[in-house]
Amino acid sequence: MECVRSGALDLRCQGKVFGSATACGKAGCSTNLAGSAKQNLHGKAKHLQLSATGTSSLVHRGPVLKHQRSLAVRSAAAVDAYTTFDENVKGVTSHAVEEKVGVLLFNLGGPETLNDVQPFLFNLFADPDIIRLPRLFRFLQRPLAKLISTLRAPKSKEAYASIGGGSPLRRITDEQANALKIALKEKNLEADIYVGMRYWYPFTEEAFDQIKKDKITKLVVLPLYPQYSISTSGSSIRVLQNIVKEDAFFAGLPISIIESWYQREGYVKSMADLIEKELTVFSNPEEVMIFFSAHGVPLTYVTDAGDPYRDQMEDCIALIMEELKSRGTLNNHTLAYQSRVGPIQWLKPYTDEVLVELGQKGVKSLLAVPVSFVSEHIETLEEIDMEYRELALESGIENWGRVPALGCTSSFISDLADAVVEALPSASALTTRKVKDANSDMDMRQYLTKMLFGSVLAFFLLLSPRLVSAFRNRLQ
Ligand SMILES: C=CC1=C(C)c2cc3[nH]c(cc4nc(cc5[nH]c(cc1n2)c(C)c5CCC(=O)O)C(CCC(=O)O)=C4C)c(C)c3C=C
Ligand SMILES: [Fe+2]
């Protein structure tokens, strides 16, 4: 049985035109484009552009319109998946072989012992999506990562020591992987699940090796971050793009990427369930301020590099609050950003500052809701449960609660399984996505200023012990 990808394909999304897609329709054909039409092309942060020539690009565009659609509409267009087609593989035929579906979960990874902390931090800071140096200064990435990870390690080790000596991320992600496999089976999809961590074991590259060994024939990529950021899902997707460039197996493998899924009904409802449940612990639930605390990113990611993270986060909070409102829960809420690192400006408002302000304003009961991540980790268990709780109580807040991370909540895992099932038909050979690079937007003057500033900074950082110790104080 042979299938040639053919027919009119025009899915231009400007929030209005959903276009058309022609499925091959032949039995056993793995190149079914029909699913593409179901993608979430609602003109928010992402736009899928596929042309009849078979080329495509995915671009982030801002600013984002605030949500005005009903949840039902959102749920029908729930999967933010995209597919790109390589000119070189256009017209490639695929044969009816037994399908072996793989699902690759992307996550950050975390140190498992205190000895892992510094090398884990090195991997993190060596990532050009985490410390974005101008192209000419990329040679400084690793020395800078070595320096920053060494300076940061003592503080991080202390934090990891206080939660039992290591990150629970690997264990929880493995549990989520197992739960997802079972949920998919219940939906009649047999799939092998792979975990690819960006900065610690099992590394993304190990997952790629296994996927290749297992001869997977279709892959759905699911980053375990509800909202997209250049620094998280974007960074892992870049690793995927690199392997697609380097390895013929991955260049030909049909892949579908679920970029962000905070807008899925199942996720929104699961979050609302957790919040509702936790509110009942307070003696006066209606007086509790719902305090969403999201992991921050440096401000320039959003302002210069077009990271849709802040827009998606605000959208996500609006959806959860809308859901709560529809259930009669009318509490006040606020959003702030936590976990900033180093002497630069991050997304505001900052969690620590807002907690103090709320205390001063007389807020007495507060429910913290971690919202950028779906498992417990250092920043929920240490930063929120210890540091922020203490700060809140010192600032006059009397009743403190925290919503647990979603983990393996069954409604949530079932919804992730639905997302995978919905994304599968749009799997297709992937080409390098045009990730918007902050550097490409810089004009020459900005670029030269950054170069000059970067070289002076690097010079002092590497050579001046006084500045190193000053910098260390800012990092701790
Ligand atoms: C959506 C979530 C996350 C974003 C966005 C993000 C950006 C980001 N993070 C750092 C620096 C650090 N992150 C660290 C740990 C960490 N980060 C996330 C999530 C996001 N990061 C998680 C889930 C974790 C915890 C992993 C674990 O072990 O449990 C750390 C290490 C811990 C520490 O020392 O505080 C650092 C450092 C930057 C610079 C950044 C954006 C540029
Ligand atoms: Fe982080």
Coordinates of C-alpha atoms and ligand atoms in Angstrom, one line a residue:
M1 CA 0.0 0.0 0.0
E2 CA 1.5 3.3 -1.0
C3 CA 0.7 6.8 0.0
V4 CA 1.8 9.9 -1.7
R5 CA 1.3 13.1 0.2
S6 CA -0.7 15.2 -2.2
G7 CA -3.5 17.6 -2.7
A8 CA -4.3 21.1 -1.6
L9 CA -2.9 22.1 1.7
D10 CA -3.6 25.6 2.8
L11 CA -3.8 26.2 6.5
R12 CA -3.1 29.9 7.0
C13 CA -4.0 30.9 10.5
Q14 CA -4.6 34.5 11.2
G15 CA -7.1 33.6 13.9
K16 CA -9.8 33.3 11.2
V17 CA -8.9 31.1 8.2
F18 CA -8.6 27.5 9.2
G19 CA -8.0 26.5 5.5
S20 CA -8.3 23.0 4.2
A21 CA -6.3 19.9 4.4
T22 CA -6.5 16.8 2.2
A23 CA -6.0 13.5 3.8
C24 CA -4.5 10.7 1.8
G25 CA -7.4 8.5 2.9
K26 CA -5.7 5.2 1.8
A27 CA -5.8 2.3 4.3
G28 CA -2.5 2.0 6.3
C29 CA -1.2 5.4 5.2
S30 CA 0.7 7.2 7.9
T31 CA 0.5 10.5 6.1
N32 CA -2.9 11.7 7.2
L33 CA -3.2 15.4 7.1
A34 CA -6.8 15.6 8.2
G35 CA -5.9 16.1 11.8
S36 CA -4.1 19.3 11.0
A37 CA -7.4 21.0 10.6
K38 CA -8.2 20.2 14.2
Q39 CA -5.2 22.1 15.5
N40 CA -5.5 25.1 17.7
L41 CA -5.2 27.8 15.1
H42 CA -6.9 30.5 17.1
G43 CA -4.5 33.3 16.3
K44 CA -3.1 33.7 19.8
A45 CA 0.6 33.5 20.3
K46 CA 1.2 31.0 17.5
H47 CA 0.3 30.9 13.9
L48 CA 0.6 27.8 11.8
Q49 CA 1.4 28.6 8.2
L50 CA 1.4 25.8 5.7
S51 CA 1.4 26.5 2.0
A52 CA 0.4 24.4 -0.9
T53 CA 4.1 24.1 -1.8
G54 CA 4.6 22.1 1.3
T55 CA 6.8 24.5 3.1
S56 CA 5.8 25.9 6.4
S57 CA 6.9 28.0 9.3
L58 CA 5.7 28.6 12.7
V59 CA 6.0 32.0 14.2
H60 CA 5.1 33.7 17.4
R61 CA 3.2 36.9 17.1
G62 CA 2.2 39.2 19.8
P63 CA 0.5 40.9 21.3
V64 CA -2.1 38.4 22.2
L65 CA -5.8 39.0 22.3
K66 CA -7.4 38.2 25.6
H67 CA -9.6 35.2 25.7
Q68 CA -13.1 35.8 24.7
R69 CA -14.1 32.4 23.5
S70 CA -16.1 29.9 25.5
L71 CA -14.4 26.9 27.0
A72 CA -16.3 24.6 24.6
V73 CA -14.7 26.3 21.7
R74 CA -11.3 26.1 23.3
S75 CA -11.7 22.5 24.0
A76 CA -12.6 21.8 20.4
A77 CA -9.4 23.5 19.3
A78 CA -7.3 22.3 22.1
V79 CA -4.1 20.9 20.8
D80 CA -1.4 23.4 19.9
A81 CA 0.4 21.0 17.6
Y82 CA 2.3 22.0 14.5
T83 CA 3.9 20.1 11.7
T84 CA 6.4 21.3 9.2
F85 CA 7.2 19.7 5.9
D86 CA 10.7 19.4 4.5
E87 CA 11.1 20.4 0.9
N88 CA 13.4 17.3 0.6
V89 CA 10.9 14.9 1.9
K90 CA 8.0 16.4 0.0
G91 CA 6.5 13.6 -2.1
V92 CA 8.2 10.9 -0.1
T93 CA 6.2 7.7 -0.1
S94 CA 5.4 5.8 3.0
H95 CA 4.7 2.1 3.1
A96 CA 2.1 0.4 5.2
V97 CA 4.2 -0.9 8.0
E98 CA 3.1 -1.6 11.5
E99 CA 2.8 1.7 13.3
K100 CA 5.0 2.0 16.4
V101 CA 3.9 5.2 18.2
G102 CA 6.2 6.9 20.6
V103 CA 5.4 9.8 23.0
L104 CA 8.4 11.9 24.1
L105 CA 7.9 13.8 27.3
F106 CA 10.2 16.8 27.6
N107 CA 11.1 18.1 31.0
L108 CA 13.8 20.1 32.8
G109 CA 15.4 17.4 35.0
G110 CA 16.9 18.0 38.4
P111 CA 19.9 16.9 40.5
E112 CA 19.3 13.6 42.2
T113 CA 22.1 14.1 44.8
L114 CA 23.9 17.1 46.2
N115 CA 26.9 16.1 44.2
D116 CA 24.8 16.5 41.0
V117 CA 23.9 20.1 41.8
Q118 CA 26.9 22.0 40.3
P119 CA 27.1 19.9 37.1
F120 CA 23.3 20.2 36.7
L121 CA 23.6 24.0 37.1
F122 CA 26.4 24.0 34.6
N123 CA 24.2 22.2 32.0
L124 CA 21.5 24.7 32.7
F125 CA 23.6 27.8 32.3
A126 CA 25.5 26.4 29.3
D127 CA 22.2 26.4 27.5
P128 CA 22.1 29.4 25.0
D129 CA 18.3 29.5 25.6
I130 CA 18.9 30.2 29.3
I131 CA 21.8 32.6 29.1
R132 CA 21.4 34.4 25.8
L133 CA 24.7 35.8 24.7
P134 CA 25.2 37.7 21.4
R135 CA 26.4 35.3 18.7
L136 CA 30.0 36.7 18.8
F137 CA 30.2 35.9 22.5
R138 CA 28.9 32.4 22.4
F139 CA 32.5 31.2 23.0
L140 CA 32.1 32.5 26.5
Q141 CA 29.0 30.4 27.2
R142 CA 30.8 27.5 28.9
P143 CA 33.3 29.5 30.9
L144 CA 30.4 31.7 32.1
A145 CA 28.3 28.6 32.9
K146 CA 31.2 27.2 34.9
L147 CA 31.6 30.4 36.8
I148 CA 27.9 31.0 37.5
S149 CA 27.2 27.3 38.4
T150 CA 30.1 27.3 40.8
L151 CA 28.9 30.6 42.5
R152 CA 25.3 29.4 42.6
A153 CA 25.9 25.8 43.7
P154 CA 26.2 26.4 47.5
K155 CA 22.8 28.2 47.7
S156 CA 21.1 25.6 45.5
K157 CA 22.7 22.7 47.4
E158 CA 21.2 24.2 50.6
A159 CA 17.8 24.3 49.0
Y160 CA 18.0 20.7 47.7
A161 CA 19.3 19.5 51.0
S162 CA 16.2 21.0 52.7
I163 CA 13.9 18.9 50.5
G164 CA 15.7 15.6 51.1
G165 CA 19.0 16.0 49.1
G166 CA 17.7 16.0 45.5
S167 CA 15.0 16.8 43.0
P168 CA 11.9 14.6 42.9
L169 CA 11.5 15.5 39.2
R170 CA 12.7 12.2 37.7
R171 CA 10.6 10.1 39.9
I172 CA 7.4 12.1 39.3
T173 CA 8.0 12.4 35.6
D174 CA 8.4 8.6 35.4
E175 CA 5.2 8.2 37.3
Q176 CA 3.5 10.6 34.9
A177 CA 4.9 8.6 31.9
N178 CA 3.5 5.3 33.3
A179 CA 0.1 6.9 34.0
L180 CA 0.1 8.4 30.5
K181 CA 0.8 5.0 28.9
I182 CA -2.1 3.4 30.8
A183 CA -4.4 6.3 29.9
L184 CA -3.5 6.0 26.2
K185 CA -4.1 2.2 26.3
E186 CA -7.6 2.9 27.7
K187 CA -8.1 5.1 24.7
N188 CA -7.0 2.3 22.4
L189 CA -3.6 3.7 21.7
E190 CA -0.5 1.5 22.4
A191 CA 2.4 3.8 22.7
D192 CA 5.9 3.7 24.2
I193 CA 6.6 6.7 26.4
Y194 CA 10.1 8.3 26.6
V195 CA 11.3 10.9 29.1
G196 CA 13.9 13.4 27.8
M197 CA 15.3 15.8 30.4
R198 CA 17.1 18.9 29.3
Y199 CA 19.7 19.3 32.0
W200 CA 19.9 15.9 33.9
Y201 CA 19.4 12.2 33.5
P202 CA 17.7 10.8 31.5
F203 CA 19.0 13.3 29.0
T204 CA 17.0 14.1 25.8
E205 CA 19.7 12.6 23.8
E206 CA 19.3 9.3 25.6
A207 CA 15.6 9.3 24.8
F208 CA 16.5 9.9 21.1
D209 CA 18.8 6.9 21.1
Q210 CA 16.1 4.7 22.6
I211 CA 13.5 5.9 20.1
K212 CA 15.8 5.1 17.3
K213 CA 16.6 1.6 18.7
D214 CA 12.9 0.9 19.2
K215 CA 12.3 1.9 15.5
I216 CA 9.4 4.2 16.4
T217 CA 7.4 5.1 13.3
K218 CA 5.5 8.1 14.6
L219 CA 6.4 10.4 17.4
V220 CA 4.3 12.9 19.5
V221 CA 6.4 15.3 21.5
L222 CA 4.8 16.6 24.7
P223 CA 6.7 19.1 26.8
L224 CA 5.6 18.9 30.4
Y225 CA 5.3 22.7 30.6
P226 CA 1.7 24.0 30.1
Q227 CA 2.9 27.3 28.7
Y228 CA 5.6 27.8 26.0
S229 CA 8.8 29.6 26.8
I230 CA 11.9 29.9 24.8
S231 CA 13.8 28.8 27.9
T232 CA 11.8 25.6 28.5
S233 CA 9.8 23.9 25.7
G234 CA 11.7 26.0 23.2
S235 CA 15.1 24.9 24.4
S236 CA 14.1 21.2 24.3
I237 CA 12.5 21.6 20.8
R238 CA 15.9 23.1 19.7
V239 CA 17.6 19.9 20.7
L240 CA 15.0 18.0 18.7
Q241 CA 15.6 20.2 15.7
N242 CA 19.4 19.6 16.0
I243 CA 18.9 15.8 15.9
V244 CA 16.5 16.2 12.9
K245 CA 19.3 18.0 11.1
E246 CA 22.0 15.5 12.0
D247 CA 20.2 12.1 11.8
A248 CA 18.4 10.7 8.8
F249 CA 16.2 8.5 11.0
F250 CA 14.8 11.6 12.8
A251 CA 14.7 13.6 9.5
G252 CA 12.3 11.1 8.1
L253 CA 10.3 10.4 11.3
P254 CA 6.8 11.8 11.3
I255 CA 6.7 14.0 14.4
S256 CA 4.0 16.1 16.0
I257 CA 4.8 18.7 18.7
I258 CA 2.3 19.8 21.2
E259 CA 3.8 23.2 22.0
S260 CA 1.6 24.4 24.8
W261 CA -1.6 23.0 26.3
Y262 CA -2.5 25.4 29.1
Q263 CA -5.7 26.2 27.2
R264 CA -7.0 22.6 27.2
E265 CA -10.3 22.1 29.1
G266 CA -9.0 19.1 31.0
Y267 CA -6.0 21.0 32.3
V268 CA -8.0 24.1 33.2
K269 CA -10.7 22.0 35.0
S270 CA -8.1 19.9 36.8
M271 CA -6.4 23.1 38.1
A272 CA -9.8 24.5 39.2
D273 CA -10.6 21.2 41.0
L274 CA -7.3 21.4 43.0
I275 CA -8.0 25.1 43.9
E276 CA -11.6 24.4 44.9
K277 CA -10.5 21.5 47.1
E278 CA -7.7 23.5 48.8
L279 CA -10.0 26.5 49.4
T280 CA -12.2 24.3 51.6
V281 CA -9.3 23.8 54.1
F282 CA -9.6 27.5 55.1
S283 CA -12.2 28.5 57.7
N284 CA -13.5 31.4 55.4
P285 CA -12.8 30.1 51.9
E286 CA -14.5 33.1 50.2
E287 CA -12.0 35.5 51.8
V288 CA -8.9 33.7 50.5
M289 CA -6.7 35.5 47.9
I290 CA -5.8 33.0 45.1
F291 CA -2.1 33.7 44.5
F292 CA -0.8 32.3 41.2
S293 CA 3.0 32.1 41.3
A294 CA 4.6 31.3 38.0
H295 CA 8.3 30.7 37.4
G296 CA 9.7 33.9 35.9
V297 CA 11.8 34.6 32.8
P298 CA 14.1 37.5 32.1
L299 CA 12.0 40.4 30.9
T300 CA 14.0 40.7 27.6
Y301 CA 12.8 37.2 26.6
V302 CA 9.3 38.7 26.2
T303 CA 10.2 42.2 25.1
D304 CA 13.1 41.5 22.7
A305 CA 12.8 37.8 21.8
G306 CA 9.1 37.5 21.4
D307 CA 8.6 34.8 24.1
P308 CA 4.9 34.2 24.3
Y309 CA 5.3 33.0 27.9
R310 CA 3.8 36.0 29.8
D311 CA 0.8 36.2 27.4
Q312 CA 0.1 32.5 27.7
M313 CA 0.5 32.7 31.5
E314 CA -2.0 35.6 31.8
D315 CA -4.4 33.8 29.4
C316 CA -4.0 30.6 31.5
I317 CA -4.9 32.4 34.7
A318 CA -7.9 34.0 33.1
L319 CA -9.2 30.6 31.9
I320 CA -8.8 29.0 35.4
M321 CA -10.5 32.0 37.0
E322 CA -13.3 31.8 34.4
E323 CA -13.8 28.2 35.2
L324 CA -13.9 28.9 38.9
K325 CA -16.4 31.7 38.4
S326 CA -18.6 29.3 36.4
R327 CA -18.6 27.1 39.5
G328 CA -19.6 30.0 41.8
T329 CA -16.1 30.5 43.2
L330 CA -15.6 34.3 43.1
N331 CA -12.4 34.8 45.1
N332 CA -9.9 37.6 44.3
H333 CA -6.8 36.5 42.6
T334 CA -3.4 37.8 41.6
L335 CA -0.4 36.6 39.5
A336 CA 3.3 37.1 40.3
Y337 CA 6.6 35.6 39.1
Q338 CA 9.1 33.8 41.3
S339 CA 12.6 32.3 41.1
R340 CA 14.6 35.1 39.5
V341 CA 18.3 34.6 39.2
G342 CA 21.1 37.2 38.8
P343 CA 21.3 40.9 38.5
I344 CA 18.9 41.5 35.5
Q345 CA 15.2 42.4 35.3
W346 CA 12.7 39.5 35.2
L347 CA 9.0 39.4 34.6
K348 CA 7.2 41.5 37.2
P349 CA 5.6 41.6 39.6
Y350 CA 7.9 39.6 41.8
T351 CA 6.3 37.0 44.1
D352 CA 8.3 38.1 47.2
E353 CA 7.4 41.8 46.7
V354 CA 3.7 41.1 46.1
L355 CA 3.5 38.9 49.2
V356 CA 4.8 41.7 51.4
E357 CA 2.4 44.2 49.7
L358 CA -0.6 42.0 50.2
G359 CA 0.3 41.5 53.9
Q360 CA 0.6 45.3 54.3
K361 CA -2.8 45.8 52.6
G362 CA -4.4 43.5 55.2
V363 CA -4.9 40.3 53.2
K364 CA -5.2 37.6 55.9
S365 CA -5.6 34.4 53.9
L366 CA -3.7 33.3 50.9
L367 CA -3.7 30.2 48.7
A368 CA -0.5 29.8 46.6
V369 CA -1.0 28.1 43.2
P370 CA 2.2 27.1 41.3
V371 CA 1.2 27.3 37.7
S372 CA 4.1 26.9 35.3
F373 CA 4.9 23.3 36.1
V374 CA 3.0 20.1 36.7
S375 CA 5.1 18.3 39.3
E376 CA 6.5 19.2 42.7
H377 CA 10.0 20.5 42.4
I378 CA 12.6 22.6 44.3
E379 CA 10.6 25.8 43.7
T380 CA 7.3 24.5 45.1
L381 CA 8.8 22.4 48.0
E382 CA 11.5 24.9 49.1
E383 CA 10.8 28.3 47.6
I384 CA 7.0 28.4 48.0
D385 CA 6.5 26.1 51.0
M386 CA 9.4 27.4 53.0
E387 CA 10.7 30.8 51.9
Y388 CA 7.5 32.5 50.6
R389 CA 5.4 31.0 53.4
E390 CA 7.7 32.4 56.0
L391 CA 7.8 35.8 54.2
A392 CA 4.0 35.9 54.0
L393 CA 3.5 35.1 57.6
E394 CA 6.1 37.7 58.6
S395 CA 4.2 40.2 56.4
G396 CA 0.9 39.8 58.2
I397 CA -0.8 37.0 56.3
E398 CA -2.2 34.7 58.9
N399 CA -3.6 31.7 56.9
W400 CA -1.4 30.1 54.3
G401 CA -2.2 27.3 51.9
R402 CA -0.7 25.8 48.8
V403 CA -2.3 23.9 46.0
P404 CA -0.3 20.7 45.1
A405 CA 1.1 20.3 41.6
L406 CA -1.1 18.2 39.3
G407 CA 1.3 15.2 39.2
C408 CA -0.7 12.1 38.3
T409 CA -4.2 13.6 38.9
S410 CA -6.3 11.3 36.7
S411 CA -8.4 14.0 34.9
F412 CA -5.2 15.7 34.0
I413 CA -3.3 12.6 32.7
S414 CA -6.4 11.6 30.8
D415 CA -6.5 15.0 29.1
L416 CA -2.8 14.7 28.2
A417 CA -3.6 11.4 26.6
D418 CA -6.4 13.1 24.6
A419 CA -3.9 15.7 23.5
V420 CA -1.6 13.0 22.2
V421 CA -4.4 11.2 20.4
E422 CA -5.5 14.4 18.8
A423 CA -1.9 15.4 17.8
L424 CA -1.0 12.0 16.2
P425 CA -2.7 12.5 12.8
S426 CA -0.7 15.6 12.1
A427 CA 2.7 13.9 12.6
S428 CA 4.9 14.6 9.7
A429 CA 8.6 15.0 8.9
L430 CA 10.0 17.9 10.7
T431 CA 12.3 20.6 9.5
T432 CA 14.0 23.3 11.4
R433 CA 11.5 25.6 12.9
K434 CA 12.2 29.2 12.5
V435 CA 12.8 30.0 16.2
K436 CA 12.7 33.7 16.5
D437 CA 16.2 34.7 17.7
A438 CA 16.5 37.9 19.8
N439 CA 19.7 38.6 17.9
S440 CA 18.0 38.7 14.6
D441 CA 15.8 41.6 15.8
M442 CA 18.7 43.7 17.0
D443 CA 19.8 46.7 15.0
M444 CA 23.5 47.3 14.6
R445 CA 23.7 49.9 17.3
Q446 CA 22.0 47.6 19.9
Y447 CA 24.2 44.8 18.8
L448 CA 27.4 46.7 19.1
T449 CA 26.3 48.1 22.5
K450 CA 25.6 44.5 23.7
M451 CA 29.0 43.3 22.3
L452 CA 30.8 46.1 24.1
F453 CA 28.9 45.6 27.3
G454 CA 29.3 41.8 27.0
S455 CA 33.0 41.9 26.6
V456 CA 33.6 44.3 29.4
L457 CA 31.3 42.3 31.7
A458 CA 33.0 39.0 30.7
F459 CA 36.4 40.5 31.2
F460 CA 35.6 41.7 34.7
L461 CA 33.7 38.5 35.6
L462 CA 36.6 36.3 34.6
L463 CA 39.4 38.4 35.9
S464 CA 38.3 40.5 38.8
P465 CA 37.9 38.7 42.2
R466 CA 36.1 41.7 43.7
L467 CA 33.5 41.7 41.0
V468 CA 33.2 37.9 41.2
S469 CA 32.4 38.2 44.9
A470 CA 29.9 41.0 44.3
F471 CA 28.3 39.0 41.6
R472 CA 28.2 36.0 43.9
N473 CA 26.2 38.1 46.4
R474 CA 23.6 38.9 43.7
L475 CA 23.3 35.3 42.7
Q476 CA 22.7 34.1 46.3
Ligands
LIG1 C1 8.2 27.0 33.3 C2 9.1 26.8 34.1 C3 10.4 27.3 34.1 C4 11.0 28.4 33.4 C5 10.3 29.4 32.5 C6 12.3 28.5 33.8 C7 13.3 29.4 33.4 C8 14.5 29.6 33.9 N1 15.0 29.0 35.0 C9 16.3 29.5 35.3 C10 17.2 29.1 36.3 C11 17.0 28.0 37.2 N2 15.9 27.1 37.2 C12 16.1 26.1 38.1 C13 15.3 25.1 38.4 C14 14.1 24.9 37.8 N3 13.5 25.6 36.9 C15 12.3 25.1 36.6 C16 11.3 25.6 35.7 C17 11.5 26.7 34.8 N4 12.6 27.4 34.6 C18 12.1 24.0 37.4 C19 10.9 23.1 37.4 C20 13.2 23.8 38.2 C21 13.5 22.8 39.3 C22 14.1 21.6 38.9 C23 14.3 20.7 40.2 O1 15.4 20.3 40.4 O2 13.3 20.4 40.9 C24 17.4 26.3 38.7 C25 18.0 25.4 39.7 C26 17.5 25.6 41.1 C27 18.0 26.8 41.7 O3 19.2 26.9 41.9 O4 17.2 27.7 42.0 C28 17.9 27.5 38.2 C29 19.2 28.1 38.5 C30 16.5 30.5 34.4 C31 17.8 31.3 34.3 C32 15.4 30.6 33.5 C33 15.1 31.5 32.3 C34 16.0 32.0 31.6
FE2 FE 14.1 27.5 36.2

